[in-house]
mmCIF file of C-alpha atoms in Angstrom:
data_model
loop_
_atom_site.group_PDB
_atom_site.id
_atom_site.type_symbol
_atom_site.label_atom_id
_atom_site.label_comp_id
_atom_site.label_asym_id
_atom_site.label_seq_id
_atom_site.Cartn_x
_atom_site.Cartn_y
_atom_site.Cartn_z
ATOM 1 C CA MET D 1 101.683 217.320 186.564
ATOM 2 C CA SER D 2 104.115 218.415 183.997
ATOM 3 C CA ARG D 3 107.656 217.208 183.632
ATOM 4 C CA LYS D 4 108.908 220.557 184.928
ATOM 5 C CA SER D 5 107.206 220.114 188.322
ATOM 6 C CA GLU D 6 108.645 216.597 188.571
ATOM 7 C CA ARG D 7 112.145 218.013 187.976
ATOM 8 C CA ARG D 8 111.670 220.688 190.624
ATOM 9 C CA GLY D 9 111.326 218.072 193.345
ATOM 10 C CA GLY D 10 107.597 217.501 193.401
ATOM 11 C CA PRO D 11 106.461 213.942 193.900
ATOM 12 C CA SER D 12 106.195 211.859 190.796
ATOM 13 C CA LYS D 13 102.926 210.316 189.821
ATOM 14 C CA ALA D 14 104.194 206.882 190.830
ATOM 15 C CA ALA D 15 105.410 208.065 194.266
ATOM 16 C CA ARG D 16 102.180 209.933 195.063
ATOM 17 C CA GLY D 17 99.877 207.040 194.522
ATOM 18 C CA SER D 18 102.012 204.023 195.350
ATOM 19 C CA LYS D 19 101.616 201.904 198.456
ATOM 20 C CA GLY D 20 105.406 201.459 198.528
ATOM 21 C CA GLY D 21 105.881 205.160 199.249
ATOM 22 C CA GLU D 22 103.435 205.067 202.129
ATOM 23 C CA ARG D 23 105.159 202.020 203.589
ATOM 24 C CA ARG D 24 108.529 203.717 203.373
ATOM 25 C CA ARG D 25 107.201 206.803 205.177
ATOM 26 C CA LYS D 26 105.705 204.622 207.937
ATOM 27 C CA LEU D 27 108.963 202.679 208.260
ATOM 28 C CA VAL D 28 111.023 205.871 208.502
ATOM 29 C CA GLY D 29 108.574 207.233 211.101
ATOM 30 C CA LEU D 30 108.809 204.032 213.152
ATOM 31 C CA LEU D 31 112.614 204.015 212.982
ATOM 32 C CA LEU D 32 112.837 207.659 214.040
ATOM 33 C CA GLY D 33 110.303 207.131 216.845
ATOM 34 C CA GLY D 34 112.141 204.024 218.069
ATOM 35 C CA GLY D 35 115.447 205.872 217.999
ATOM 36 C CA LEU D 36 113.939 208.750 219.973
ATOM 37 C CA ILE D 37 112.487 206.382 222.605
ATOM 38 C CA THR D 38 115.817 204.540 222.906
ATOM 39 C CA THR D 39 117.719 207.802 223.298
ATOM 40 C CA LEU D 40 115.329 209.147 225.934
ATOM 41 C CA GLY D 41 115.417 205.817 227.782
ATOM 42 C CA SER D 42 119.211 205.758 227.860
ATOM 43 C CA ILE D 43 119.174 209.255 229.362
ATOM 44 C CA LEU D 44 116.291 208.806 231.830
ATOM 45 C CA VAL D 45 117.106 205.345 233.274
ATOM 46 C CA PRO D 46 120.415 206.418 234.917
ATOM 47 C CA ILE D 47 118.774 209.580 236.260
ATOM 48 C CA VAL D 48 115.888 207.609 237.790
ATOM 49 C CA ASN D 49 118.322 205.026 239.250
ATOM 50 C CA PHE D 50 120.317 207.849 240.828
ATOM 51 C CA VAL D 51 117.274 209.562 242.320
ATOM 52 C CA ILE D 52 115.653 206.292 243.489
ATOM 53 C CA PRO D 53 118.519 203.871 244.287
ATOM 54 C CA PRO D 54 117.713 200.162 244.441
ATOM 55 C CA LYS D 55 117.211 198.697 247.892
ATOM 56 C CA VAL D 56 120.127 196.502 248.922
ATOM 57 C CA ARG D 57 119.276 194.084 251.666
ATOM 58 C CA GLU D 58 121.976 193.410 254.199
ATOM 59 C CA ALA D 59 122.626 189.773 254.917
ATOM 60 C CA VAL D 60 121.481 188.988 258.430
ATOM 61 C CA GLN D 61 124.475 188.048 260.510
ATOM 62 C CA ASN D 62 123.913 186.835 264.052
ATOM 63 C CA SER D 63 127.506 186.080 265.033
ATOM 64 C CA VAL D 64 131.043 186.842 263.920
ATOM 65 C CA VAL D 65 134.577 185.895 264.927
ATOM 66 C CA ALA D 66 135.829 189.209 266.327
ATOM 67 C CA ALA D 67 139.355 188.129 267.304
ATOM 68 C CA LYS D 68 141.581 185.227 268.297
ATOM 69 C CA VAL D 69 142.315 184.392 271.932
ATOM 70 C CA GLY D 70 145.572 186.136 272.873
ATOM 71 C CA GLU D 71 145.247 188.761 270.134
ATOM 72 C CA LEU D 72 144.092 191.459 272.573
ATOM 73 C CA PRO D 73 146.139 192.107 275.717
ATOM 74 C CA PRO D 74 144.196 193.009 278.883
ATOM 75 C CA ASN D 75 143.027 196.651 279.001
ATOM 76 C CA SER D 76 142.687 196.941 275.227
ATOM 77 C CA GLY D 77 139.968 197.059 272.628
ATOM 78 C CA LYS D 78 139.413 196.333 268.981
ATOM 79 C CA VAL D 79 136.824 197.581 266.491
ATOM 80 C CA PHE D 80 135.527 194.792 264.233
ATOM 81 C CA ARG D 81 132.896 194.431 261.503
ATOM 82 C CA PHE D 82 129.513 192.986 262.471
ATOM 83 C CA GLY D 83 127.840 192.731 259.077
ATOM 84 C CA SER D 84 128.041 196.238 257.660
ATOM 85 C CA LYS D 85 128.243 197.930 261.068
ATOM 86 C CA PRO D 86 131.158 198.265 263.483
ATOM 87 C CA GLY D 87 131.348 196.497 266.817
ATOM 88 C CA ILE D 88 133.876 196.904 269.626
ATOM 89 C CA LEU D 89 135.471 194.084 271.619
ATOM 90 C CA VAL D 90 137.154 194.991 274.925
ATOM 91 C CA HIS D 91 139.491 192.761 276.938
ATOM 92 C CA LYS D 92 139.030 193.985 280.503
ATOM 93 C CA THR D 93 141.845 193.999 283.090
ATOM 94 C CA THR D 94 140.014 191.139 284.859
ATOM 95 C CA GLY D 95 140.516 188.952 281.770
ATOM 96 C CA GLU D 96 136.842 189.055 280.771
ATOM 97 C CA TYR D 97 135.769 190.041 277.244
ATOM 98 C CA VAL D 98 132.820 192.356 276.550
ATOM 99 C CA ALA D 99 131.434 193.520 273.210
ATOM 100 C CA PHE D 100 129.096 196.279 272.099
ATOM 101 C CA SER D 101 127.887 198.054 269.012
ATOM 102 C CA ALA D 102 130.589 200.595 268.165
ATOM 103 C CA ILE D 103 127.993 203.141 267.048
ATOM 104 C CA CYS D 104 127.536 206.019 269.489
ATOM 105 C CA THR D 105 123.912 206.537 270.489
ATOM 106 C CA HIS D 106 124.274 210.307 270.110
ATOM 107 C CA LEU D 107 125.095 210.913 266.435
ATOM 108 C CA GLN D 108 126.234 207.481 265.210
ATOM 109 C CA CYS D 109 129.990 208.137 265.302
ATOM 110 C CA THR D 110 132.295 205.149 265.821
ATOM 111 C CA VAL D 111 133.448 204.726 269.418
ATOM 112 C CA GLN D 112 136.816 203.426 270.611
ATOM 113 C CA TYR D 113 138.341 201.966 273.749
ATOM 114 C CA ARG D 114 140.566 204.329 275.763
ATOM 115 C CA LYS D 115 143.213 202.560 277.886
ATOM 116 C CA ASP D 116 143.845 205.693 279.937
ATOM 117 C CA PHE D 117 140.157 206.028 280.903
ATOM 118 C CA LYS D 118 139.526 202.259 280.979
ATOM 119 C CA HIS D 119 136.231 202.788 279.213
ATOM 120 C CA ILE D 120 134.713 203.406 275.784
ATOM 121 C CA TRP D 121 134.883 206.915 274.364
ATOM 122 C CA CYS D 122 133.301 208.733 271.427
ATOM 123 C CA ALA D 123 135.592 211.348 269.935
ATOM 124 C CA CYS D 124 132.840 213.258 268.105
ATOM 125 C CA HIS D 125 131.262 214.926 271.150
ATOM 126 C CA ASN D 126 133.249 213.488 274.074
ATOM 127 C CA GLY D 127 130.727 210.796 274.999
ATOM 128 C CA HIS D 128 131.807 208.215 277.601
ATOM 129 C CA PHE D 129 130.486 204.679 278.208
ATOM 130 C CA ASP D 130 131.515 202.298 280.992
ATOM 131 C CA LEU D 131 132.363 198.642 280.338
ATOM 132 C CA THR D 132 128.730 197.617 280.731
ATOM 133 C CA GLY D 133 127.863 199.938 277.812
ATOM 134 C CA LYS D 134 126.104 202.471 280.044
ATOM 135 C CA ASN D 135 126.435 206.127 279.040
ATOM 136 C CA ILE D 136 128.255 207.874 281.894
ATOM 137 C CA ALA D 137 129.229 211.285 280.484
ATOM 138 C CA GLY D 138 128.629 213.529 277.502
ATOM 139 C CA PRO D 139 125.635 213.803 275.202
ATOM 140 C CA PRO D 140 124.844 210.117 274.370
ATOM 141 C CA PRO D 141 121.192 209.548 275.394
ATOM 142 C CA ARG D 142 121.265 205.736 275.637
ATOM 143 C CA PRO D 143 123.677 202.887 276.446
ATOM 144 C CA LEU D 144 125.499 201.016 273.691
ATOM 145 C CA GLU D 145 123.853 197.845 272.395
ATOM 146 C CA ALA D 146 125.533 194.934 274.208
ATOM 147 C CA TYR D 147 126.588 191.743 272.417
ATOM 148 C CA LYS D 148 127.184 188.260 273.797
ATOM 149 C CA VAL D 149 130.807 187.003 273.832
ATOM 150 C CA ASP D 150 131.756 183.295 273.656
ATOM 151 C CA ILE D 151 135.173 181.706 273.397
ATOM 152 C CA ARG D 152 135.117 178.730 271.029
ATOM 153 C CA GLY D 153 138.516 177.124 270.831
ATOM 154 C CA GLU D 154 140.865 179.882 269.688
ATOM 155 C CA ASP D 155 138.071 182.143 268.411
ATOM 156 C CA ILE D 156 136.320 184.947 270.272
ATOM 157 C CA VAL D 157 132.790 184.839 268.844
ATOM 158 C CA VAL D 158 130.481 187.818 269.260
ATOM 159 C CA SER D 159 126.718 187.370 268.771
ATOM 160 C CA LYS D 160 123.617 189.472 269.059
ATOM 161 C CA ARG D 161 121.642 188.846 272.224
ATOM 162 C CA ALA D 162 118.269 187.163 271.798
#
């Protein structure tokens, strides 16, 4: 090549035949490829994590302190947390405590105790349950899941039945 072609931007004789030039091109290619992979990964990982969320296991909880003795007057109820799900504790007019899952068996709404009805009521679709958990009116297809109630000292402990 002449000096004119070298000045116009053509590769010099040393650059065309040198191993150093080839190494530089490979290094630049690797750096660009690595940057592209890193960029795509930083975009795709959050999208995949959103579409396929990680499974979170709930800690198994067999019993919980739902209330203190004397906290609930007769003919009243209280919604409490049983793990990640709600439960309902009712202090009957007879002085006895009963507890159930507070999830309606119709469409999983949270139920509440109604003093005026003296039973458990679901506001979503007017479902009614007696104080044994049995569905007595409205659309709920099944009774509420019943829990066991124990009084241990000053604590009212609710546990899942075996």
